[in-house]
XYZ file of C-alpha atoms in Angstrom:
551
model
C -45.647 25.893 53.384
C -44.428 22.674 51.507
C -47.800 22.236 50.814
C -48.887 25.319 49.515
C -46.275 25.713 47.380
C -47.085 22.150 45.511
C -50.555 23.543 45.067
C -49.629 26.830 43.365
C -46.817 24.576 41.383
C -49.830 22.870 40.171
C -52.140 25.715 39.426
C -49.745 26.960 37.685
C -48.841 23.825 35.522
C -53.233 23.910 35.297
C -52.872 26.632 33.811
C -50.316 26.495 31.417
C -51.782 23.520 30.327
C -55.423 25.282 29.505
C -53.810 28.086 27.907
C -51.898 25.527 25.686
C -54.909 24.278 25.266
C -56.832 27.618 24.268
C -54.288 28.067 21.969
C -54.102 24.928 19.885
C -57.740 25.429 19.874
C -58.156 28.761 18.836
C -55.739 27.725 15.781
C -57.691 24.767 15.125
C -60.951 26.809 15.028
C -59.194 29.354 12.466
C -58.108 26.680 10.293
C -61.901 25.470 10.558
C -62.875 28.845 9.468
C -60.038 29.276 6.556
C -61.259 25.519 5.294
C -64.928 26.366 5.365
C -64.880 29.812 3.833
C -63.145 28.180 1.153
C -65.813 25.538 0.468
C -68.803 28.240 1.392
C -67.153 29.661 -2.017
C -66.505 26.828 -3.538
C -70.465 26.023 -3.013
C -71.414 29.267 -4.241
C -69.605 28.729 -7.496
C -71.104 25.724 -7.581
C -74.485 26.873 -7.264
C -73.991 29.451 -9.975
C -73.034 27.150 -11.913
C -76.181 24.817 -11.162
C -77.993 27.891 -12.127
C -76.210 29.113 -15.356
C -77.003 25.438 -16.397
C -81.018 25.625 -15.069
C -80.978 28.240 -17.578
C -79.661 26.603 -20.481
C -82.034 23.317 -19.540
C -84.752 26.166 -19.720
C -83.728 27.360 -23.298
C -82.962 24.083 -24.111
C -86.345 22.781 -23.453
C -88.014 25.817 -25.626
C -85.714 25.127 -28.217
C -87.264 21.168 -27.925
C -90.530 22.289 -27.496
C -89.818 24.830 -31.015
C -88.581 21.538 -32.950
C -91.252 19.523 -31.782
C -93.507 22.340 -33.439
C -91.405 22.406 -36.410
C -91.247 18.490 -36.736
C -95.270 18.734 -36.362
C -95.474 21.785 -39.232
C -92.945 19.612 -40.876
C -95.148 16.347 -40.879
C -98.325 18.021 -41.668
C -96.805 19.787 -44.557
C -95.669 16.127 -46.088
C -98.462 14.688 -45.610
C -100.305 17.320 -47.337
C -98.070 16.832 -50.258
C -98.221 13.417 -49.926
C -101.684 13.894 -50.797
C -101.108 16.204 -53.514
C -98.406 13.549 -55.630
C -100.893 10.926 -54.616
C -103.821 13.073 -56.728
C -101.043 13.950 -59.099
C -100.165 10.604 -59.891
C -103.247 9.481 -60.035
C -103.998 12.804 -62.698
C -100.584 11.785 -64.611
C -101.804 8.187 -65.092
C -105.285 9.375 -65.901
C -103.572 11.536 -68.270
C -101.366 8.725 -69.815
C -104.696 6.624 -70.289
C -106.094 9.270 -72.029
C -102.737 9.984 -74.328
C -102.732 5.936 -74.564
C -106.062 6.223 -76.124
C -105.364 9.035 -78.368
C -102.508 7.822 -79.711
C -104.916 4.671 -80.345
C -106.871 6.599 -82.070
C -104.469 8.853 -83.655
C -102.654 5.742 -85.502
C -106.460 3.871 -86.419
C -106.933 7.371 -88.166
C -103.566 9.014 -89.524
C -104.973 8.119 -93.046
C -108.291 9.280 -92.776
C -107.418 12.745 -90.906
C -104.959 13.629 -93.776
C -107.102 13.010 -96.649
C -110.177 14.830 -94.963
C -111.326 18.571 -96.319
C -110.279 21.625 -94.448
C -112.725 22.559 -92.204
C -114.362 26.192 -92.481
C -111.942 28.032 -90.924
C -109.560 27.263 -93.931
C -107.312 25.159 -91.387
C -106.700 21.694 -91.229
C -107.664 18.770 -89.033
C -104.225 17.911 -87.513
C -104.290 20.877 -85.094
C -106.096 19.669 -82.360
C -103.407 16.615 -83.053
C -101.279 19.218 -82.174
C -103.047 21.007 -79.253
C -103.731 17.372 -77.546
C -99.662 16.789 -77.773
C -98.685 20.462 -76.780
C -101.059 18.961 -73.998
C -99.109 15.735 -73.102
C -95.796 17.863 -73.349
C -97.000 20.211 -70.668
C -98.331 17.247 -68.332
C -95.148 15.540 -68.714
C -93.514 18.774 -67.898
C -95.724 18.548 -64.584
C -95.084 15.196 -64.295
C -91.635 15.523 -64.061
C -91.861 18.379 -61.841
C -94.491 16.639 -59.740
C -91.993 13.944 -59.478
C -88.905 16.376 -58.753
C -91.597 17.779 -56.433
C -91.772 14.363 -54.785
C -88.457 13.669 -54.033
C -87.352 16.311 -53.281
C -90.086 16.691 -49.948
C -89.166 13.006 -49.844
C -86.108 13.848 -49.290
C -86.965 17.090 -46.447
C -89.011 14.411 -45.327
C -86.303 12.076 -44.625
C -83.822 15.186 -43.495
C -86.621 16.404 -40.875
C -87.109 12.580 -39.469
C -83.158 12.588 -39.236
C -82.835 15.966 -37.966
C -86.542 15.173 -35.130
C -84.323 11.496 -34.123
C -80.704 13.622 -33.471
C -83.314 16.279 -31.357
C -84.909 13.532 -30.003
C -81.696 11.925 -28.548
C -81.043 15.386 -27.553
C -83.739 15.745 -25.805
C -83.499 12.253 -24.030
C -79.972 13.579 -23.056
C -81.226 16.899 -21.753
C -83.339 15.135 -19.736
C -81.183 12.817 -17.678
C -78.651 15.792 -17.764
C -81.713 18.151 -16.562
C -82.302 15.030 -14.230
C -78.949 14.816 -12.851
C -78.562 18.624 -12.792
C -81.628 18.495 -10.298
C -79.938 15.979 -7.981
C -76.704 17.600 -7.857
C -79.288 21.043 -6.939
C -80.913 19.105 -4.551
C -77.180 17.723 -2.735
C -75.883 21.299 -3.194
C -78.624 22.694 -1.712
C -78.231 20.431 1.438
C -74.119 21.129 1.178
C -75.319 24.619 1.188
C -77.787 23.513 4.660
C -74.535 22.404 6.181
C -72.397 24.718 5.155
C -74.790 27.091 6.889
C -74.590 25.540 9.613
C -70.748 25.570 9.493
C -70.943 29.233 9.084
C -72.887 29.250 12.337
C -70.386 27.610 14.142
C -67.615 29.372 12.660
C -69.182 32.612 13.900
C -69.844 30.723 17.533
C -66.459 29.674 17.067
C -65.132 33.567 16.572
C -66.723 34.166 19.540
C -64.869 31.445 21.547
C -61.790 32.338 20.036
C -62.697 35.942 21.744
C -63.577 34.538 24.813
C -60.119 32.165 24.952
C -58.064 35.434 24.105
C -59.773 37.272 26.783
C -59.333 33.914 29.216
C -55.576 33.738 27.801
C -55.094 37.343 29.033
C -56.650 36.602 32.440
C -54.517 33.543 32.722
C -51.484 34.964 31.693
C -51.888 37.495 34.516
C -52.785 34.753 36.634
C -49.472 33.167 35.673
C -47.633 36.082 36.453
C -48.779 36.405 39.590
C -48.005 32.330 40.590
C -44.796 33.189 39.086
C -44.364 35.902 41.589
C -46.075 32.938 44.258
C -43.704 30.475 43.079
C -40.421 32.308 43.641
C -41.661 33.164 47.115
C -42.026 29.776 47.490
C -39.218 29.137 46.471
C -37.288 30.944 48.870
C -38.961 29.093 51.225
C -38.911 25.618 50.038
C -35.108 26.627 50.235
C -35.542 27.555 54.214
C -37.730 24.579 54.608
C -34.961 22.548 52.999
C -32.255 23.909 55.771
C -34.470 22.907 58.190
C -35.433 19.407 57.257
C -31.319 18.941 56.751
C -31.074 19.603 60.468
C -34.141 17.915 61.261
C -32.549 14.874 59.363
C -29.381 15.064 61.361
C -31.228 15.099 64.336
C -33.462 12.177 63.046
C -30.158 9.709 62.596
C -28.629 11.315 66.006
C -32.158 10.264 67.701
C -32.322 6.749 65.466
C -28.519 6.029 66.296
C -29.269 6.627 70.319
C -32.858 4.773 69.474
C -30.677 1.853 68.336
C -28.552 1.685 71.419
C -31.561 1.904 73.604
C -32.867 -0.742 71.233
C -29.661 -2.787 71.798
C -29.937 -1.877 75.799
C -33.808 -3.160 75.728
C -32.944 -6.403 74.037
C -30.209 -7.334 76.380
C -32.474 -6.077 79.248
C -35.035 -8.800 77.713
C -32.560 -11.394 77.553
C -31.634 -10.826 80.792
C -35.121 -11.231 81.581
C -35.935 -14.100 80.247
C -32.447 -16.074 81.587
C -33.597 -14.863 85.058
C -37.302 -16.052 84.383
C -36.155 -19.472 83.525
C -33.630 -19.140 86.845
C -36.106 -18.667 88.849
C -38.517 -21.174 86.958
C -35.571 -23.679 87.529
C -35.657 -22.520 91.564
C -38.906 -22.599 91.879
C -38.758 -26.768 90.583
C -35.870 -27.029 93.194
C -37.630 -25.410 96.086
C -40.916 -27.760 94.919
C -38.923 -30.912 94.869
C -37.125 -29.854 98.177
C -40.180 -29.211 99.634
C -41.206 -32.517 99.160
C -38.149 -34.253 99.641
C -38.800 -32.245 103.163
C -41.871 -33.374 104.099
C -41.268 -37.015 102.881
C -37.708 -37.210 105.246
C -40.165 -35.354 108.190
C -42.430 -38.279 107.900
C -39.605 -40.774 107.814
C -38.174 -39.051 110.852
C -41.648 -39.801 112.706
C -41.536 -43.032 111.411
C -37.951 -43.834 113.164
C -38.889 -41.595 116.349
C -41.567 -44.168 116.465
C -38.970 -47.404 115.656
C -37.158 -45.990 118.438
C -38.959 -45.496 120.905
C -40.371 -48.999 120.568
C -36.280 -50.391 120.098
C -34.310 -51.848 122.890
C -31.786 -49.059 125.478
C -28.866 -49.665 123.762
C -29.547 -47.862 120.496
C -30.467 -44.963 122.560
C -27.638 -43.254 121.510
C -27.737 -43.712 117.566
C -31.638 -42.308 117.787
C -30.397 -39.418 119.653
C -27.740 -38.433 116.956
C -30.090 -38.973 114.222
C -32.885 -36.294 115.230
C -29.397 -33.786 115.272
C -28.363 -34.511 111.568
C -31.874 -34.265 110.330
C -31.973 -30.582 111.979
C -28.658 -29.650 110.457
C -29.659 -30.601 107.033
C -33.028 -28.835 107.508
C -31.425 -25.562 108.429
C -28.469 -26.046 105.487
C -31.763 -26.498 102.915
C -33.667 -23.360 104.934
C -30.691 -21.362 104.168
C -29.979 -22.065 100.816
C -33.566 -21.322 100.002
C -33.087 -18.228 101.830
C -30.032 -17.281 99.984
C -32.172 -18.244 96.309
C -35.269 -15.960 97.916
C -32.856 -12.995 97.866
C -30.976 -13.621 94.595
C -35.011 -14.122 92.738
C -35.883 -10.833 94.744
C -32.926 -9.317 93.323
C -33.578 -10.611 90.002
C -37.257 -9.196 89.847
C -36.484 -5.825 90.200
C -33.757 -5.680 87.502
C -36.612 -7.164 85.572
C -39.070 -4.508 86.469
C -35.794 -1.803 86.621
C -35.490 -2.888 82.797
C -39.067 -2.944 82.396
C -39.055 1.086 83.440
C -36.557 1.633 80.876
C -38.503 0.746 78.481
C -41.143 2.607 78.730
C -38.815 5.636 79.051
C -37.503 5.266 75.983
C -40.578 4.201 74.653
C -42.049 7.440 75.880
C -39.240 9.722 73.907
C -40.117 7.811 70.572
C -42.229 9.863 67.677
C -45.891 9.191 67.065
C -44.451 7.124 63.850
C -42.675 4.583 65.921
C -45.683 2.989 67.721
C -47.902 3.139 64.888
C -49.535 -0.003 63.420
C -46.491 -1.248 61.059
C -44.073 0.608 62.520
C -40.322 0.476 64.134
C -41.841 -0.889 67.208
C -44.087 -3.813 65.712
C -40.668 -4.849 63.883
C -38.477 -5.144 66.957
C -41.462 -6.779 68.354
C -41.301 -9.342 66.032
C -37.694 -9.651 66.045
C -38.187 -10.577 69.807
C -41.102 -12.707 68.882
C -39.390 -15.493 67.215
C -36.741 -16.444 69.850
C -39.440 -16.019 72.685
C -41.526 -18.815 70.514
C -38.552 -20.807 70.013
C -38.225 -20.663 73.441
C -41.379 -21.561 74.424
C -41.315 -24.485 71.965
C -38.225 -25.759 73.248
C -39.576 -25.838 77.229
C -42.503 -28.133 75.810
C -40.333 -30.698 74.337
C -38.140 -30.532 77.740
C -40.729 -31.043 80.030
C -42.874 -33.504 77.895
C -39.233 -35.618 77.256
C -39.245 -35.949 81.163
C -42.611 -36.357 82.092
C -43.219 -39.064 79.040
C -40.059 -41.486 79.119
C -39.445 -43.863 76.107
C -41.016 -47.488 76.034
C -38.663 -50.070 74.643
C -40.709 -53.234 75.251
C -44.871 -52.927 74.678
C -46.855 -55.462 76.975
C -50.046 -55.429 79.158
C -48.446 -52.968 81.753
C -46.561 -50.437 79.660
C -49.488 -50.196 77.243
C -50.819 -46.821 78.359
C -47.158 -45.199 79.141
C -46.645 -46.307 75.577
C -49.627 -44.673 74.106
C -48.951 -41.531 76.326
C -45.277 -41.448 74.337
C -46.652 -41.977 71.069
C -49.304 -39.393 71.766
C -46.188 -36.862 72.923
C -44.126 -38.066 69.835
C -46.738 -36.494 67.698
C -47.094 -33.767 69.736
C -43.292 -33.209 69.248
C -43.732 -33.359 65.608
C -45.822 -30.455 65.021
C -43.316 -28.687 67.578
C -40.453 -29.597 65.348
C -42.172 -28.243 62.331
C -42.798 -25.247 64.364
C -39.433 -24.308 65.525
C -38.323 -25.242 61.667
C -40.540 -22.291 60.151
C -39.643 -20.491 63.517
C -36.124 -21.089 62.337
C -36.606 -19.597 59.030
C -38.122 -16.569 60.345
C -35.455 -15.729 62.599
C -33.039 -16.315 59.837
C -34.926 -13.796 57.237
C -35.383 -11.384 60.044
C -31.691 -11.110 60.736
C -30.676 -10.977 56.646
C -33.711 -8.492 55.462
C -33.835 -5.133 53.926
C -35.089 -2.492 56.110
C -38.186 -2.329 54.328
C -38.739 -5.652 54.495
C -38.318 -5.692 58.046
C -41.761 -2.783 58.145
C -43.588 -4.880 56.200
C -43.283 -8.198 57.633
C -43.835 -5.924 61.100
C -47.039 -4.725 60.306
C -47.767 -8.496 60.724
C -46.851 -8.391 64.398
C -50.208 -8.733 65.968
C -51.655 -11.548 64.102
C -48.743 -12.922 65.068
C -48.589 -12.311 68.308
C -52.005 -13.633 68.965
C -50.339 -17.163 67.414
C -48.323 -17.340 70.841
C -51.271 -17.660 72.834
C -51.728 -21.192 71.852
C -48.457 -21.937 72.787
C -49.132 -20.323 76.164
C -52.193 -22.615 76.739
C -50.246 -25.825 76.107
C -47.512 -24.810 78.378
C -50.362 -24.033 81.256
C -51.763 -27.230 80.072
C -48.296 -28.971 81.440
C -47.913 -26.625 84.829
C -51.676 -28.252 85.861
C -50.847 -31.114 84.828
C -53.393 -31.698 82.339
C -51.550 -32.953 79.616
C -52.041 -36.795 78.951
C -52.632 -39.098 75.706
C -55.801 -37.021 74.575
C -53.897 -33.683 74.124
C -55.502 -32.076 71.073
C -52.851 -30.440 68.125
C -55.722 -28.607 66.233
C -54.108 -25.705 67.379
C -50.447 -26.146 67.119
C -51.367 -27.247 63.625
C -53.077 -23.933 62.662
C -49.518 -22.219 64.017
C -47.700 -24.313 61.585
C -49.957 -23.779 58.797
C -50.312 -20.169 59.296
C -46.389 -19.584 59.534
C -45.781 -21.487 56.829
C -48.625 -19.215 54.785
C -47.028 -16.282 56.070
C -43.252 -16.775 55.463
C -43.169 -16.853 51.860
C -45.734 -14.246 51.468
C -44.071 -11.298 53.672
C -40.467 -12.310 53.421
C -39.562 -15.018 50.675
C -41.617 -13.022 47.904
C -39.227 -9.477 48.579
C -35.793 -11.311 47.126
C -33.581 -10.847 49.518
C -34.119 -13.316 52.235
C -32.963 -16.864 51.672
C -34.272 -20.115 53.196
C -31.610 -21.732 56.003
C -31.430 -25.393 54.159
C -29.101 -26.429 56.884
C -30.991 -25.795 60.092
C -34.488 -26.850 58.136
C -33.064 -30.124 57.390
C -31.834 -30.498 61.013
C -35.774 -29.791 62.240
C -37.354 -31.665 59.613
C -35.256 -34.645 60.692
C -36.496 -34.298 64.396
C -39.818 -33.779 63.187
C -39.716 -37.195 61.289
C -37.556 -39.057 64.323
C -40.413 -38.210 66.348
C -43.466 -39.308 64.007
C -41.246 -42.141 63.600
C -41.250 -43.181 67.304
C -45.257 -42.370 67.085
C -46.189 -44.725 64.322
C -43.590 -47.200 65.636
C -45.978 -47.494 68.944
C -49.178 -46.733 67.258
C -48.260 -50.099 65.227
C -47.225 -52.076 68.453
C -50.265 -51.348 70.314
C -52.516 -51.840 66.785
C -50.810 -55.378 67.012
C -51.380 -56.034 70.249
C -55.156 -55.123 70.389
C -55.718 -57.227 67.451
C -54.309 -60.066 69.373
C -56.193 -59.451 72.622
C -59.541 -59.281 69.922
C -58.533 -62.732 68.071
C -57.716 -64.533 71.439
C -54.478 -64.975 70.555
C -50.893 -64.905 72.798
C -47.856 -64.198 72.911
């Protein structure tokens, strides 16, 4: 129910979100719209404009192309008159030649043409004088006219060429205005492309803005109807809330009892392991007594022998012997007896607390044997004394099977290289139980949740103690001698020593026990000490024994 309620909380939130969504959109798209109306318009004007002016290039031109006419009229008509005061002025100086002459002639004969007889029209000679000056008057008259004539079309001349250069710069100005009028056609024609196209959109956009209303309306209903979901939910997140408060109170009841039966298991292990190394001890006694036995049988048979073979009056003495010896036999029978029944008696509380166990093992949740779990970190809790442990019978038994060497010579030679080899055996033992140490010390000082972590750990851990479990078989068969290998022991010490600050150092609240790592690390370097000491002796010595030399 939990469940289902998150995922309609989430729908719901879905869809809020898209309808948030819808809306900013929709709003965005009618801005769009607003914004590209305007510049449709804005184009339009535009292009009226480009029009309006098209026009006026159009009138423009065939206002050019009228001047141009004009200028060409204009230029044919000067030249035309150029001609005309060229013939003129070649007629006026003609003219003056000819009134040059006659006024030549007219002073050679002033005398003569006043003296002369009238002629027979009873008039006299001086009046074609007269007629030949009223002449020259009237061609001066032209002249001047001819002249006025002259500058005055000079002058429309020099007005038109004016008036056809301002036209002309005109024109050239029409042009590149005509020219840039086309480009600015040309870019509002692809603006108007676009815009199109943003008209398109805007109308496809419409349509979405439809669609999202039409979706909004769905979703709202939608919404109303996870509302409805949620508050049902509700009410039953608030059940489910009652329930997991009991189911929480039975959870510490069951972890509180889980903790005594944790408590009860650990003792029960203790226990264990004191009677295990009770009845290891025993079973060493019963050994040596065995053979202390069988060595005083054969020393009886031995003196039965002497005996019989020894003069009468001893007789007694050898009779009295064989009597002791059977006392003390049936003393050690029934003291072995009594330690039979006390190991019996031990092994089933071991397998009585074993049972136990797996009782409460068996009432656990699913969650407590899982990989990680509460039961791989009390498993590790246990693991670190059990190696200690373990660690600490090796050293024991090597320490009496390998006694120290104080003098090196030709016959303690290999007893000393069988303690140097233990010496460094010891070493890597002492570094063991130091990061061993540390363990237990961050084990017993962690935060829960430092505790899961460094259990889900457990079984590569575990798998560590096998090693140990082959060395100490090693020593029960008797196999251990100078050639003992510590590949393996070293591997422990390097993985533990990998491991601890990774899983426990790195969390911040676990601390590193200086004082009981300096007390290891000093056994660790007594024994390499006592190692290299030999290792040197007998290095000596063979070089000696290879140079011939003596002591």
């Amino acid at each position: 129910m939990r469940i289902r309620y998150k995922e309609k909380s989430h729908e719901l939130e879905s869809l809020n979100l898209q309808l948030e969504q819808a809306s900013e959109f929709k709003s965005k798209i009618m801005e769009a719209q607003s914004s590209l109306k305007k510049e449709l318009e804005k184009v339009k004007r535009e292009k009226q404009e480009a029009l309006e002016a098209k026009e006026e290039m159009a009138d423009i031109a065939d206002t050019l192309e009228m001047a141009t006419l004009d200028k060409e009229m204009a230029e044919e008509k000067a030249e035309s008159l150029q001609k005309d005061l060229e013939q003129a002025q070649e007629r006026i100086e003609e003219l003056e030649m000819e009134i040059e002459i006659l006024k030549s002639e007219l002073s050679d004969k002033s005398e003569g043409i006043t003296t002369q007889v009238e002629g027979e029209d009873g008039q006299p000679m001086t009046f074609k004088m007269k007629q030949i000056l009223q002449q020259n008057d009237k061609l001066k008259d032209t002249l001047v006219r001819l002249r006025d004539l002259s500058a005055h079309e000079k002058h429309e001349k020099q007005k038109l060429l004016k008036e056809f250069e301002e036209k002309n710069a005109e024109f050239d100005q029409v042009i590149k205005a005509n020219d840039k009028l086309k480009t600015r056609i040309n870019e509002m024609e692809e603006q108007m492309e676009e815009l199109h196209g943003y008209v398109d959109a805007a109308l496809g956009a419409e349509e979405m803005a439809e669609t999202l209303g039409q979706q909004k309306l769905t979703l709202e209903d939608k919404i109303k109807e996870l509302e409805e979901a949620v508050m049902e939910l509700e009410e039953l997140q608030e059940v489910n809330d009652q329930l997991q408060e009991g189911f929480k109170e039975q959870e510490q009841d069951f972890r509180q009892e889980l903790d005594m039966k944790n408590l009860q298991v650990w003792e029960a292990q203790r226990k264990t392991e004191s009677v295990l190394e009770s009845l290891a001890d025993r079973e060493l006694i019963i050994v040596k007594f065995r053979e202390l036995v069988h060595k005083m049988q054969e020393e009886n048979q031995e003196l039965r022998s002497q005996l019989e073979l020894s003069s009468k009056s001893s007789s007694l003495s050898s009779s009295l012997l064989p009597e002791m010896l059977d006392f003390k036999k049936m003393f050690a029978e029934t003291k072995a007896h009594a330690r039979a029944i006390e190991l019996e008696l031990r092994h089933m509380e071991i397998q009585q607390a074993q049972r136990h166990v797996q009782y409460l093992i068996s009432f656990m949740p699913d969650s407590f044997l899982s990989r990680g779990g509460d039961c791989d970190a009390i498993m590790l809790v246990l693991l670190m004394p059990r190696l200690l442990a373990k660690c600490q019978v090796l050293i024991s038994q090597l320490r009496d099977k390998f006694t120290a060497v104080a003098t090196v010579d030709k016959t303690t030679a290999t007893s000393a290289k069988q303690f140097s080899a233990m010496s460094r055996f010891c070493t890597h033992i002492h570094l063991l139980q130091g990061i061993l140490h540390q363990f237990t010390h961050s084990l017993n000082t962690c935060k829960p949740a430092t505790l899961l972590k460094a259990g889900a750990s457990y079984p590569d851990m575990a798998q560590q103690e096998k090693a140990l479990d082959g060395y100490i078989e090693m020593l029960k068969r008797e196999r251990v001698d100078e050639n003992l290998s510590t590949d393996s022991l070293e591997k422990i010490v390097n993985y533990f020593n990998t491991v601890h600050p990774t899983l426990l150092l790195s969390s911040g609240d676990c601390t590193v026990h200086q004082g009981q790592l300096l007390a290891d690390l000093g056994k660790a370097l007594l024994c390499a000490i006592d190692s290299a000491r030999l290792i040197s002796i007998l290095s000596w010595h063979s070089c000696r024994r290879v140079k011939g030399w003596r002591l």
